[in-house]
Tab-separated table of C-alpha atoms in Angstrom:
chain	number	residue	atom	x	y	z
A	1	MET	CA	16.490	28.706	-20.249
A	2	THR	CA	15.851	28.981	-16.519
A	3	GLU	CA	18.567	28.335	-13.963
A	4	SER	CA	16.589	25.312	-12.743
A	5	GLY	CA	16.243	23.875	-16.255
A	6	SER	CA	19.889	24.506	-16.997
A	7	PHE	CA	20.952	22.655	-13.853
A	8	LEU	CA	18.724	19.672	-14.669
A	9	ASP	CA	20.306	19.509	-18.118
A	10	ARG	CA	23.725	19.306	-16.459
A	11	LEU	CA	22.815	16.476	-14.079
A	12	PRO	CA	24.919	13.835	-15.921
A	13	ASP	CA	27.971	16.100	-15.553
A	14	GLU	CA	27.080	16.749	-11.908
A	15	GLY	CA	26.872	12.993	-11.342
A	16	ARG	CA	30.293	12.491	-12.875
A	17	GLY	CA	31.620	15.293	-10.673
A	18	VAL	CA	30.226	13.698	-7.514
A	19	ILE	CA	32.056	10.452	-8.285
A	20	ALA	CA	35.293	12.279	-9.114
A	21	ASP	CA	35.123	14.080	-5.757
A	22	ALA	CA	34.305	10.826	-3.960
A	23	ASP	CA	37.273	9.067	-5.540
A	24	ALA	CA	39.526	11.966	-4.529
A	25	ARG	CA	38.338	11.579	-0.914
A	26	GLY	CA	38.778	7.817	-0.911
A	27	LEU	CA	35.038	7.144	-0.730
A	28	LYS	CA	33.494	4.086	-2.381
A	29	VAL	CA	30.666	5.559	-4.457
A	30	ARG	CA	29.313	4.652	-7.897
A	31	LEU	CA	26.417	5.862	-10.041
A	32	LEU	CA	23.345	3.846	-10.957
A	33	GLY	CA	20.035	4.748	-12.613
A	34	GLY	CA	19.415	6.527	-15.895
A	35	ILE	CA	22.412	8.866	-15.700
A	36	ALA	CA	24.734	5.922	-15.066
A	37	ILE	CA	23.371	4.115	-18.124
A	38	LYS	CA	23.972	7.134	-20.341
A	39	LEU	CA	27.507	7.685	-19.040
A	40	LEU	CA	28.476	3.997	-19.225
A	41	LEU	CA	27.302	3.592	-22.818
A	42	GLY	CA	28.797	6.854	-24.073
A	43	ASP	CA	28.741	6.859	-27.893
A	44	ARG	CA	26.799	3.572	-27.819
A	45	PHE	CA	23.825	5.192	-26.116
A	46	ASP	CA	20.936	5.246	-28.600
A	47	PRO	CA	19.381	8.744	-28.671
A	48	ALA	CA	15.985	7.033	-29.084
A	49	PHE	CA	16.190	6.256	-25.358
A	50	GLU	CA	17.102	9.789	-24.275
A	51	ARG	CA	14.912	11.163	-21.495
A	52	PRO	CA	14.969	13.968	-18.931
A	53	TYR	CA	16.761	13.246	-15.663
A	54	GLY	CA	15.478	14.447	-12.327
A	55	ASP	CA	17.930	12.837	-9.935
A	56	ILE	CA	21.330	11.282	-9.412
A	57	ASP	CA	21.284	7.746	-7.992
A	58	VAL	CA	24.361	6.351	-6.248
A	59	LEU	CA	25.454	3.362	-4.201
A	60	CYS	CA	28.023	3.907	-1.466
A	61	GLY	CA	29.835	1.658	0.988
A	62	ARG	CA	28.403	1.265	4.483
A	63	LYS	CA	31.225	3.321	5.990
A	64	ASP	CA	31.044	6.093	3.397
A	65	GLY	CA	27.626	7.642	4.074
A	66	ARG	CA	28.918	10.393	6.348
A	67	GLY	CA	31.759	11.290	4.010
A	68	LEU	CA	29.377	11.401	1.048
A	69	GLU	CA	27.013	13.643	3.003
A	70	GLU	CA	29.861	16.117	3.604
A	71	LEU	CA	30.852	15.938	-0.068
A	72	LEU	CA	27.313	16.649	-1.277
A	73	ALA	CA	26.944	19.561	1.142
A	74	ALA	CA	30.142	21.043	-0.279
A	75	ARG	CA	28.609	20.777	-3.765
A	76	GLY	CA	25.449	22.621	-2.657
A	77	TRP	CA	23.071	19.708	-2.011
A	78	GLU	CA	20.797	19.885	1.046
A	79	PRO	CA	19.902	16.773	3.096
A	80	ALA	CA	16.320	15.609	3.591
A	81	LYS	CA	16.843	15.693	7.350
A	82	GLU	CA	13.746	13.828	8.514
A	83	PHE	CA	14.060	11.064	5.908
A	84	ASN	CA	17.801	10.670	6.516
A	85	ALA	CA	17.366	10.508	10.290
A	86	LEU	CA	14.913	7.618	9.891
A	87	ASN	CA	16.621	5.753	7.029
A	88	GLY	CA	20.273	6.825	7.071
A	89	ALA	CA	21.659	3.342	7.713
A	90	ARG	CA	20.365	2.172	4.337
A	91	ARG	CA	19.255	5.208	2.304
A	92	LEU	CA	19.815	8.977	2.123
A	93	LEU	CA	18.194	11.774	0.123
A	94	PHE	CA	19.537	15.199	-0.836
A	95	HIS	CA	17.832	18.060	-2.693
A	96	ASP	CA	19.106	20.848	-4.901
A	97	PRO	CA	17.786	24.197	-3.593
A	98	ARG	CA	17.838	25.638	-7.131
A	99	SER	CA	15.653	23.008	-8.787
A	100	SER	CA	13.612	19.822	-8.296
A	101	ALA	CA	16.721	17.640	-8.628
A	102	GLN	CA	17.785	15.242	-5.898
A	103	VAL	CA	20.471	12.699	-5.043
A	104	ASP	CA	19.229	9.296	-3.925
A	105	VAL	CA	21.860	7.311	-2.019
A	106	PHE	CA	21.666	3.566	-1.387
A	107	VAL	CA	23.959	2.641	1.497
A	108	GLY	CA	25.708	-0.737	1.517
A	109	GLU	CA	23.295	-2.501	-0.831
A	110	PHE	CA	20.649	-1.712	-3.398
A	111	SER	CA	17.240	-2.642	-2.008
A	112	MET	CA	13.817	-2.021	-3.539
A	113	CYS	CA	11.587	-4.908	-4.690
A	114	HIS	CA	14.603	-7.139	-4.029
A	115	ALA	CA	17.915	-6.656	-2.209
A	116	LEU	CA	20.938	-6.788	-4.487
A	117	PRO	CA	24.395	-7.174	-2.866
A	118	LEU	CA	26.296	-4.899	-5.238
A	119	ALA	CA	28.860	-3.396	-2.855
A	120	ASP	CA	31.571	-5.669	-4.269
A	121	SER	CA	31.324	-3.653	-7.505
A	122	LEU	CA	32.255	-0.355	-5.857
A	123	GLY	CA	35.928	-0.952	-6.559
A	124	ARG	CA	35.484	-1.621	-10.263
A	125	PRO	CA	36.607	1.045	-12.762
A	126	GLY	CA	34.574	3.980	-14.010
A	127	PRO	CA	32.068	6.338	-12.406
A	128	THR	CA	29.187	3.836	-12.677
A	129	LEU	CA	28.331	0.379	-11.456
A	130	PRO	CA	29.046	-2.339	-14.056
A	131	ALA	CA	26.559	-2.825	-16.880
A	132	ILE	CA	25.146	-6.054	-15.454
A	133	ASP	CA	24.546	-4.420	-12.065
A	134	LEU	CA	22.670	-1.601	-13.781
A	135	VAL	CA	20.587	-4.188	-15.643
A	136	MET	CA	19.752	-5.972	-12.392
A	137	THR	CA	18.677	-2.766	-10.610
A	138	LYS	CA	16.075	-2.350	-13.354
A	139	LEU	CA	15.073	-6.006	-13.764
A	140	GLN	CA	14.302	-6.319	-10.027
A	141	ILE	CA	11.338	-3.953	-10.434
A	142	VAL	CA	8.218	-6.121	-10.309
A	143	GLU	CA	6.132	-3.725	-12.404
A	144	LEU	CA	8.307	-2.111	-15.059
A	145	ASN	CA	7.144	1.291	-16.245
A	146	ALA	CA	7.963	2.842	-19.624
A	147	LYS	CA	11.041	4.622	-18.251
A	148	ASP	CA	12.529	1.464	-16.748
A	149	ARG	CA	11.814	-0.523	-19.904
A	150	SER	CA	13.481	2.180	-21.998
A	151	ASP	CA	16.551	2.176	-19.742
A	152	LEU	CA	16.792	-1.602	-20.022
A	153	TYR	CA	16.561	-1.515	-23.797
A	154	ALA	CA	19.291	1.121	-23.944
A	155	LEU	CA	21.583	-1.114	-21.882
A	156	LEU	CA	20.708	-4.432	-23.485
A	157	SER	CA	21.034	-3.141	-27.046
A	158	GLY	CA	24.037	-0.888	-26.448
A	159	SER	CA	26.298	-3.274	-24.500
A	160	ASP	CA	28.376	-6.254	-25.568
A	161	VAL	CA	27.773	-9.603	-23.865
A	162	GLY	CA	30.708	-11.239	-22.088
A	163	ASP	CA	31.933	-12.067	-18.616
A	164	GLY	CA	34.847	-10.211	-17.038
A	165	ASP	CA	34.161	-6.772	-18.548
A	166	HIS	CA	32.428	-4.146	-16.394
A	167	ALA	CA	31.089	-2.405	-19.504
A	168	ALA	CA	29.537	-5.620	-20.881
A	169	ILE	CA	26.476	-7.642	-19.938
A	170	GLU	CA	27.895	-10.437	-17.722
A	171	PRO	CA	25.414	-13.357	-17.638
A	172	ARG	CA	27.450	-15.383	-15.144
A	173	ARG	CA	27.350	-12.685	-12.457
A	174	MET	CA	23.578	-12.451	-12.665
A	175	ALA	CA	23.092	-16.221	-12.784
A	176	GLU	CA	25.206	-16.696	-9.645
A	177	LEU	CA	22.986	-14.293	-7.687
A	178	THR	CA	19.695	-15.710	-8.936
A	179	SER	CA	20.772	-19.313	-8.291
A	180	ARG	CA	20.620	-18.573	-4.545
A	181	ASP	CA	17.391	-16.550	-4.511
A	182	TRP	CA	14.259	-17.949	-6.133
A	183	GLY	CA	12.326	-14.696	-5.709
A	184	LEU	CA	14.976	-12.674	-7.504
A	185	HIS	CA	15.219	-15.348	-10.202
A	186	HIS	CA	11.440	-15.313	-10.673
A	187	THR	CA	11.158	-11.549	-11.053
A	188	PHE	CA	14.070	-11.528	-13.490
A	189	GLU	CA	12.640	-14.362	-15.589
A	190	LEU	CA	9.219	-12.715	-15.753
A	191	ASN	CA	10.658	-9.374	-16.865
A	192	LEU	CA	13.089	-10.899	-19.351
A	193	ALA	CA	10.260	-12.915	-20.906
A	194	LYS	CA	8.178	-9.735	-21.282
A	195	LEU	CA	11.111	-7.892	-22.855
A	196	ARG	CA	11.810	-10.788	-25.237
A	197	ASP	CA	8.164	-10.915	-26.327
A	198	ASP	CA	8.140	-7.152	-26.793
A	199	VAL	CA	11.263	-7.292	-28.985
A	200	ALA	CA	9.801	-10.148	-31.033
A	201	ALA	CA	6.662	-8.078	-31.620
A	202	GLY	CA	8.688	-5.064	-32.757
A	203	GLY	CA	8.120	-3.063	-29.606
A	204	GLY	CA	11.776	-3.085	-28.578
A	205	PRO	CA	15.142	-2.884	-30.353
A	206	ALA	CA	16.168	-6.085	-32.159
A	207	GLY	CA	19.704	-5.584	-30.842
A	208	ALA	CA	18.530	-6.343	-27.302
A	209	ALA	CA	17.624	-9.948	-28.159
A	210	VAL	CA	21.187	-11.292	-27.890
A	211	ALA	CA	21.649	-10.050	-24.318
A	212	ILE	CA	18.150	-11.092	-23.247
A	213	ASP	CA	18.639	-14.648	-24.538
A	214	ALA	CA	22.107	-14.889	-22.967
A	215	LEU	CA	20.760	-13.872	-19.557
A	216	ILE	CA	17.828	-16.284	-19.710
A	217	GLU	CA	20.067	-19.180	-20.767
A	218	ALA	CA	22.627	-18.443	-18.043
A	219	MET	CA	19.976	-18.334	-15.311
A	220	GLU	CA	18.407	-21.588	-16.463
A	221	ALA	CA	21.758	-23.391	-16.670
A	222	GLU	CA	23.185	-22.298	-13.294
A	223	PRO	CA	22.876	-25.003	-10.565
A	224	LYS	CA	20.401	-23.906	-7.897
A	225	SER	CA	20.927	-23.884	-4.130
A	226	ARG	CA	18.881	-26.052	-1.773
A	227	GLY	CA	17.138	-22.952	-0.447
A	228	TRP	CA	16.229	-21.921	-3.994
A	229	LYS	CA	14.629	-25.301	-4.678
A	230	MET	CA	12.665	-25.269	-1.417
A	231	ARG	CA	11.309	-21.762	-2.101
A	232	ALA	CA	10.448	-22.737	-5.682
A	233	ARG	CA	8.014	-25.339	-4.331
A	234	VAL	CA	5.984	-22.563	-2.714
A	235	GLY	CA	6.061	-20.454	-5.870
A	236	GLU	CA	3.704	-17.515	-6.206
A	237	ARG	CA	1.466	-18.718	-3.376
A	238	LYS	CA	3.644	-16.507	-1.177
A	239	ARG	CA	4.730	-13.037	-2.221
A	240	TRP	CA	8.339	-13.178	-3.393
A	241	TYR	CA	9.139	-9.453	-3.487
A	242	GLU	CA	8.999	-6.400	-1.255
A	243	LEU	CA	6.834	-3.331	-1.763
A	244	PRO	CA	9.406	-0.522	-1.760
A	245	GLU	CA	8.755	2.704	0.080
A	246	GLU	CA	7.562	5.425	-2.249
A	247	VAL	CA	10.157	8.143	-2.659
A	248	ASP	CA	9.611	11.200	-4.851
A	249	ARG	CA	12.137	10.375	-7.574
A	250	GLU	CA	12.716	10.276	-11.315
A	251	GLY	CA	15.632	7.722	-11.387
């Protein structure tokens, strides 16, 4: 096996090491993306959803970007200087000189098709964001690809459902966010409906149905803000999502 291939195979361990170093330095950093899903689920990760990993995705606090940059440099990662100079207040990229691997850092909040205020989860236990946050970072994608759908099925079928447990799917946390943001709610409901139909047709794991139904029911039941109701009147006549900047990533 080549050195590059060997390093890519070790990316989950490298991700865990980055978080351990960050914790030791007092930095608020947590994993997201495919590696986070695998590490969070542990023995409950279904090998059917195994896939190669090309990067490490993390969220860090707004004040921790510089400290994380120093940490990654110490671990041998090189900054994408031009990209970081332009986007460093919200996003940073780092490359491994030995392979095609990279670290993708979201600073302060996770923002792609929708902005998700997840920084309040940085103090929760474990090397990853909570299960429901990981679900939301995937559900906010307006056009799910096969990789994102697979990651969602791994999470939804491998996690318990219940509020107050970072390792479980927490419907209330998601419903509270979507009750204030019609656009986020709409993207989530569209994707959850597609996943539910796919499961019903045998295209997804039957075990995901419980979590999918719980999330849909929680979103529908949560009282909506005045702003939500006003935006709902406009509906799809106005685009409700952002077109994220293309970044060379495997996530």
